[in-house]
Every structure is written in structure tokens, then in C-alpha cells.
Amino acid sequence: MRGPFSIVFIAIVANALADDHVDSSTHGWQAPGPNDSRGPCPGLNTLANHGFLPRNGKNISIPMILKAGHEGYNMEADILTIAAKVGLLTSPGDQPTTLSLNDLKAHGVIEHDASLSRQDIALGDNVRFNETIFFTLANSNPGSDVYNITSAGQVQHARLADSLKNNPNVTNTDLTSIIRGAESAFYLSVMGDAIQGVAPKKFVQIFFREERLPIQEGWKKSTVPITLATVGALVDRVSAAATPWEPTGKNCAGILLLDV
């Protein structure tokens, strides 16, 4: 007969095993259709492609984002609530409580210059994945099969340098620096280790290029809850690795820690 300790132990193990599991039968990947809404954030696009958010990417509420981020990434409400509330700033005036993913392309709210995977809005398409832009991240940390804090900082610095060189209207402020640091912290956390800030290259590349969870390649969601505190700690470390940095423009309207 099992004692209380055995029952508690079994429950803890079961919960730990369940936390990193994504049910492919319910949340299998589907490419978006021609009438589906997608935006500049691979993190939210991926949640829609797997059905954690509405697959059409439309009429998304704050509770939907909280539920989807927790189930898909093990992200906690403290960070997701900030993201969702700022995201609503991009929504049309007749839809004050919901947003569509394409709304997030509005410059200076969530979308930002020097992205890891999108062009600056002044230079081209700021919504769709751009392989040329992504080259900097994809080919960073040569000789290793992981990305880490150091490589993330170096990529962040290189992407900003490119924008400063080529975009006469670049937005580069204290606020956008935090956003870009969070962008790096997000992919390191969701695709790798939320505490150490190390992520397998193959997972990160699939995430950006296909906006797909690399389940069949062996990815599992974090068993450590991704919180404002864990992301903030990685932002500080990535930002330190990205120095030197100086602001060169006016502050933009908002901040979204989920933006990548």
C-alpha cells in the first residue's frame, strides 16, 4: 500500500512530465491560410499555427493570450499580461478588447527596428520573416550547436549597427533596447533553458523560419515557468553582452516583452 510520501512524489513527477508535453494531436502545426492574420512576432504566430490561439489569428483577447502562452510555452501571467495589454494598443478603435496578429505591425508599439527576423519598417516588410535579416542570428556562435547569452548580445549589437547604418529613421531608445533584449531572452527561454539562457540552434532556427514548435526534433516546453523575473534576468545579461550601446532617438509608444 502506498504511503502519503509516495503519493506526493508520484504526483510531483507526473506534473513535471506533463508540464513539458505538447499534445500534437490537438496542437499540431498548420500553415496559415491566405486569409489568416499573422504579424511580426514569431512567438504569437507560432501559438496560432499550433492552435493555442485562434488559427485565423483574429479576435484575440487577453485571456486567450494568457491561456495560450501558459499552455504552449509555460509562460506565467505576470509577463503575458504586460504583453497582451500593450498589444491591445494596436487594435482598431472599434475592437477595444481584442486584436488580430497583423495589427501588431504598427510601428513603435510592439514592432521595433533592428529585429532579429524582420526588416525595419522604413526599409521594407516589417511583418514577414526575412532570411537575409535572420542570417546574423542564424550564423552566430560558430562552432557550437547552441546559442547563448554572449552570442545573443553580439547579434543584438550587430543588428542595431546595421539599422543605424542603413535606416535614416531608426528608432533606438532606452525602451527599444529593453524590447530587443527581451526578444533575445524570449527565444533563449522558450527554445532552451530559461535560467541559463542557452538554446539549441536547430530549435531556434525552426521556430523563426517556420513558426513551428520543433516537437518532432525533440523540443519540449520549459519545465521552469517563464516569468517576468526569469526573462528580466536574461535581458540584463544579454544587454550587458551587447554593449557598448547609446540611445540615438525618441522613445516609442509601448513595450511588449513577447515580441521577437
Short mmCIF file of C-alpha atoms in Angstrom, two decimals:
data_model
loop_
_atom_site.label_atom_id
_atom_site.label_comp_id
_atom_site.label_asym_id
_atom_site.label_seq_id
_atom_site.Cartn_x
_atom_site.Cartn_y
_atom_site.Cartn_z
CA MET A 1 0.00 0.00 0.00
CA ARG A 2 1.38 3.41 -0.97
CA GLY A 3 2.08 5.90 1.80
CA PRO A 4 1.44 9.66 1.66
CA PHE A 5 5.05 10.40 0.65
CA SER A 6 4.86 8.03 -2.32
CA ILE A 7 1.61 9.56 -3.49
CA VAL A 8 3.02 13.08 -3.26
CA PHE A 9 6.22 12.04 -5.04
CA ILE A 10 4.29 10.37 -7.86
CA ALA A 11 2.11 13.46 -8.23
CA ILE A 12 5.14 15.73 -8.45
CA VAL A 13 6.80 13.55 -11.08
CA ALA A 14 3.57 13.32 -13.08
CA ASN A 15 3.17 17.07 -13.04
CA ALA A 16 6.75 17.60 -14.14
CA LEU A 17 6.32 15.20 -17.03
CA ALA A 18 3.05 16.81 -18.07
CA ASP A 19 4.49 20.34 -17.95
CA ASP A 20 6.85 19.80 -20.89
CA HIS A 21 4.38 17.94 -23.09
CA VAL A 22 2.54 19.48 -26.04
CA ASP A 23 -0.23 17.30 -27.48
CA SER A 24 0.47 17.12 -31.21
CA SER A 25 -2.93 15.59 -31.91
CA THR A 26 -4.65 18.67 -30.53
CA HIS A 27 -1.99 21.26 -31.26
CA GLY A 28 -0.38 20.06 -34.46
CA TRP A 29 1.24 22.66 -36.70
CA GLN A 30 -0.75 24.05 -39.63
CA ALA A 31 0.50 26.69 -42.04
CA PRO A 32 -1.66 29.83 -42.06
CA GLY A 33 -4.09 30.24 -44.94
CA PRO A 34 -4.26 33.25 -47.28
CA ASN A 35 -6.96 34.93 -45.19
CA ASP A 36 -5.39 34.24 -41.81
CA SER A 37 -3.84 37.09 -39.82
CA ARG A 38 -0.18 36.95 -38.85
CA GLY A 39 2.14 39.64 -37.53
CA PRO A 40 5.78 40.45 -36.83
CA CYS A 41 6.00 38.31 -33.67
CA PRO A 42 7.04 34.68 -34.29
CA GLY A 43 6.06 33.78 -30.74
CA LEU A 44 2.40 34.66 -31.21
CA ASN A 45 2.33 33.44 -34.82
CA THR A 46 3.59 30.06 -33.63
CA LEU A 47 0.89 29.83 -30.98
CA ALA A 48 -1.70 30.45 -33.71
CA ASN A 49 -0.10 27.93 -36.08
CA HIS A 50 -0.44 25.29 -33.34
CA GLY A 51 -3.96 26.25 -32.36
CA PHE A 52 -3.18 27.62 -28.91
CA LEU A 53 -4.53 30.89 -30.28
CA PRO A 54 -7.27 31.02 -32.94
CA ARG A 55 -5.70 29.65 -36.09
CA ASN A 56 -7.03 32.57 -38.11
CA GLY A 57 -5.11 34.94 -35.84
CA LYS A 58 -8.13 37.18 -35.28
CA ASN A 59 -10.30 38.41 -32.39
CA ILE A 60 -7.72 37.51 -29.76
CA SER A 61 -8.44 38.60 -26.17
CA ILE A 62 -6.15 38.96 -23.17
CA PRO A 63 -7.47 35.74 -21.53
CA MET A 64 -6.75 33.87 -24.77
CA ILE A 65 -3.14 35.08 -24.76
CA LEU A 66 -2.67 34.17 -21.09
CA LYS A 67 -4.01 30.65 -21.68
CA ALA A 68 -2.10 30.10 -24.93
CA GLY A 69 1.24 31.32 -23.56
CA HIS A 70 0.93 29.14 -20.49
CA GLU A 71 -0.09 26.00 -22.38
CA GLY A 72 2.32 26.45 -25.28
CA TYR A 73 5.39 27.91 -23.58
CA ASN A 74 4.83 27.62 -19.80
CA MET A 75 4.86 31.41 -19.55
CA GLU A 76 3.27 32.95 -16.49
CA ALA A 77 0.59 35.62 -16.32
CA ASP A 78 2.90 38.33 -14.95
CA ILE A 79 4.80 38.66 -18.23
CA LEU A 80 1.92 37.72 -20.54
CA THR A 81 -0.43 40.32 -19.08
CA ILE A 82 2.04 43.10 -19.90
CA ALA A 83 2.40 41.75 -23.43
CA ALA A 84 -1.32 41.40 -24.01
CA LYS A 85 -2.26 44.82 -22.65
CA VAL A 86 0.30 46.60 -24.79
CA GLY A 87 -0.77 44.53 -27.79
CA LEU A 88 -4.28 45.91 -27.46
CA LEU A 89 -2.90 49.39 -28.18
CA THR A 90 -2.57 48.31 -31.82
CA SER A 91 -6.19 47.18 -32.11
CA PRO A 92 -8.68 49.25 -34.16
CA GLY A 93 -10.88 51.57 -32.11
CA ASP A 94 -13.98 49.50 -32.78
CA GLN A 95 -12.35 46.43 -31.20
CA PRO A 96 -11.04 47.66 -27.82
CA THR A 97 -10.85 44.25 -26.15
CA THR A 98 -9.39 42.07 -28.93
CA LEU A 99 -6.64 42.21 -31.51
CA SER A 100 -5.59 40.47 -34.69
CA LEU A 101 -1.98 39.41 -35.13
CA ASN A 102 -1.49 41.67 -38.14
CA ASP A 103 -2.45 44.69 -36.00
CA LEU A 104 0.87 44.25 -34.20
CA LYS A 105 2.77 45.58 -37.22
CA ALA A 106 2.04 49.15 -36.05
CA HIS A 107 5.47 50.75 -35.63
CA GLY A 108 6.57 51.84 -32.19
CA VAL A 109 4.12 49.89 -30.06
CA ILE A 110 5.29 46.28 -30.31
CA GLU A 111 7.12 46.16 -33.62
CA HIS A 112 10.61 47.66 -33.49
CA ASP A 113 13.67 48.41 -35.58
CA ALA A 114 16.72 46.12 -35.53
CA SER A 115 14.55 42.99 -35.26
CA LEU A 116 16.19 39.59 -35.42
CA SER A 117 13.95 38.41 -38.25
CA ARG A 118 12.09 41.34 -39.84
CA GLN A 119 13.08 44.39 -41.84
CA ASP A 120 12.82 47.86 -40.36
CA ILE A 121 9.53 49.41 -41.46
CA ALA A 122 11.36 52.28 -43.18
CA LEU A 123 13.29 49.77 -45.31
CA GLY A 124 10.63 47.23 -46.29
CA ASP A 125 8.33 44.50 -44.99
CA ASN A 126 8.23 44.59 -41.19
CA VAL A 127 5.74 41.69 -40.90
CA ARG A 128 7.10 38.68 -42.77
CA PHE A 129 10.17 36.64 -41.88
CA ASN A 130 13.28 37.78 -43.76
CA GLU A 131 16.09 35.28 -44.24
CA THR A 132 18.66 37.98 -45.00
CA ILE A 133 17.92 39.69 -41.69
CA PHE A 134 17.90 36.38 -39.85
CA PHE A 135 21.36 35.49 -41.23
CA THR A 136 23.01 37.40 -38.38
CA LEU A 137 21.39 35.24 -35.71
CA ALA A 138 21.40 32.01 -37.70
CA ASN A 139 25.17 32.12 -38.21
CA SER A 140 26.16 33.37 -34.77
CA ASN A 141 28.23 31.39 -32.26
CA PRO A 142 30.09 29.41 -34.96
CA GLY A 143 31.47 26.02 -34.00
CA SER A 144 28.70 25.42 -31.45
CA ASP A 145 25.27 23.81 -31.70
CA VAL A 146 23.71 26.28 -29.25
CA TYR A 147 23.04 29.99 -28.95
CA ASN A 148 23.82 31.60 -25.60
CA ILE A 149 23.92 34.91 -23.75
CA THR A 150 27.16 36.00 -25.39
CA SER A 151 26.06 35.22 -28.92
CA ALA A 152 22.65 36.81 -28.30
CA GLY A 153 24.32 40.03 -27.17
CA GLN A 154 26.64 40.04 -30.16
CA VAL A 155 23.74 39.52 -32.55
CA GLN A 156 21.72 42.26 -30.89
CA HIS A 157 24.66 44.66 -31.27
CA ALA A 158 25.20 43.68 -34.92
CA ARG A 159 21.54 44.07 -35.86
CA LEU A 160 21.38 47.53 -34.31
CA ALA A 161 24.58 48.56 -36.08
CA ASP A 162 23.02 47.50 -39.39
CA SER A 163 19.88 49.53 -38.72
CA LEU A 164 21.85 52.59 -37.65
CA LYS A 165 23.86 52.36 -40.85
CA ASN A 166 21.00 51.76 -43.29
CA ASN A 167 17.87 53.27 -41.75
CA PRO A 168 17.83 57.08 -41.52
CA ASN A 169 14.62 56.86 -39.45
CA VAL A 170 15.78 54.23 -36.99
CA THR A 171 14.23 54.23 -33.52
CA ASN A 172 16.94 53.47 -30.95
CA THR A 173 15.99 54.35 -27.38
CA ASP A 174 16.21 53.02 -23.84
CA LEU A 175 12.80 51.47 -24.41
CA THR A 176 13.66 49.73 -27.68
CA SER A 177 16.87 48.47 -26.10
CA ILE A 178 14.77 46.68 -23.46
CA ILE A 179 12.47 45.30 -26.15
CA ARG A 180 15.40 43.96 -28.15
CA GLY A 181 16.90 42.39 -25.04
CA ALA A 182 13.55 40.75 -24.30
CA GLU A 183 13.40 39.49 -27.87
CA SER A 184 16.62 37.58 -27.28
CA ALA A 185 15.63 36.43 -23.80
CA PHE A 186 12.39 35.08 -25.23
CA TYR A 187 13.88 32.74 -27.82
CA LEU A 188 16.57 31.55 -25.41
CA SER A 189 13.89 30.80 -22.78
CA VAL A 190 11.19 29.25 -24.96
CA MET A 191 13.51 27.18 -27.13
CA GLY A 192 16.08 26.37 -24.45
CA ASP A 193 16.96 26.95 -20.82
CA ALA A 194 15.01 29.78 -19.19
CA ILE A 195 17.58 30.12 -16.39
CA GLN A 196 20.91 29.65 -18.15
CA GLY A 197 19.93 31.30 -21.42
CA VAL A 198 21.16 28.53 -23.73
CA ALA A 199 19.11 27.16 -26.63
CA PRO A 200 19.82 24.56 -29.36
CA LYS A 201 20.37 26.22 -32.72
CA LYS A 202 18.14 23.75 -34.56
CA PHE A 203 15.17 24.59 -32.33
CA VAL A 204 15.63 28.35 -32.63
CA GLN A 205 16.01 28.22 -36.39
CA ILE A 206 12.85 26.17 -36.87
CA PHE A 207 10.98 28.50 -34.52
CA PHE A 208 11.90 31.59 -36.53
CA ARG A 209 11.87 30.19 -40.06
CA GLU A 210 8.77 28.00 -39.84
CA GLU A 211 6.99 29.50 -36.83
CA ARG A 212 6.64 25.97 -35.58
CA LEU A 213 7.37 24.24 -32.29
CA PRO A 214 10.11 21.70 -33.10
CA ILE A 215 8.36 18.88 -31.27
CA GLN A 216 9.38 16.17 -33.73
CA GLU A 217 13.00 17.29 -33.41
CA GLY A 218 12.93 16.73 -29.64
CA TRP A 219 11.87 20.11 -28.24
CA LYS A 220 9.80 20.21 -25.07
CA LYS A 221 8.41 23.28 -23.39
CA SER A 222 10.20 24.61 -20.35
CA THR A 223 9.53 22.83 -17.07
CA VAL A 224 10.66 26.04 -15.35
CA PRO A 225 7.90 28.67 -15.51
CA ILE A 226 8.97 31.60 -17.69
CA THR A 227 8.22 34.72 -15.69
CA LEU A 228 8.91 38.43 -15.69
CA ALA A 229 11.75 37.71 -13.25
CA THR A 230 13.43 35.00 -15.35
CA VAL A 231 13.13 36.98 -18.57
CA GLY A 232 14.29 40.16 -16.83
CA ALA A 233 17.41 38.41 -15.56
CA LEU A 234 18.28 37.25 -19.08
CA VAL A 235 17.57 40.72 -20.51
CA ASP A 236 20.13 42.20 -18.13
CA ARG A 237 22.74 39.64 -19.14
CA VAL A 238 22.09 39.93 -22.88
CA SER A 239 22.13 43.72 -22.70
CA ALA A 240 25.46 43.63 -20.88
CA ALA A 241 26.86 41.38 -23.60
CA ALA A 242 25.59 43.78 -26.28
CA THR A 243 27.49 46.81 -25.02
CA PRO A 244 28.57 49.41 -25.96
CA TRP A 245 25.18 50.96 -26.63
CA GLU A 246 23.89 54.53 -26.71
CA PRO A 247 20.36 55.80 -27.43
CA THR A 248 20.01 57.84 -30.60
CA GLY A 249 16.28 58.60 -30.89
CA LYS A 250 12.99 59.42 -29.24
CA ASN A 251 11.07 56.92 -27.15
CA CYS A 252 8.35 54.94 -28.87
CA ALA A 253 4.85 54.30 -27.56
CA GLY A 254 5.00 50.96 -25.80
CA ILE A 255 6.76 47.76 -24.86
CA LEU A 256 5.93 44.11 -25.35
CA LEU A 257 8.16 41.50 -23.83
CA LEU A 258 6.82 38.80 -26.12
CA ASP A 259 7.91 40.46 -29.31
CA VAL A 260 10.58 38.58 -31.31
#
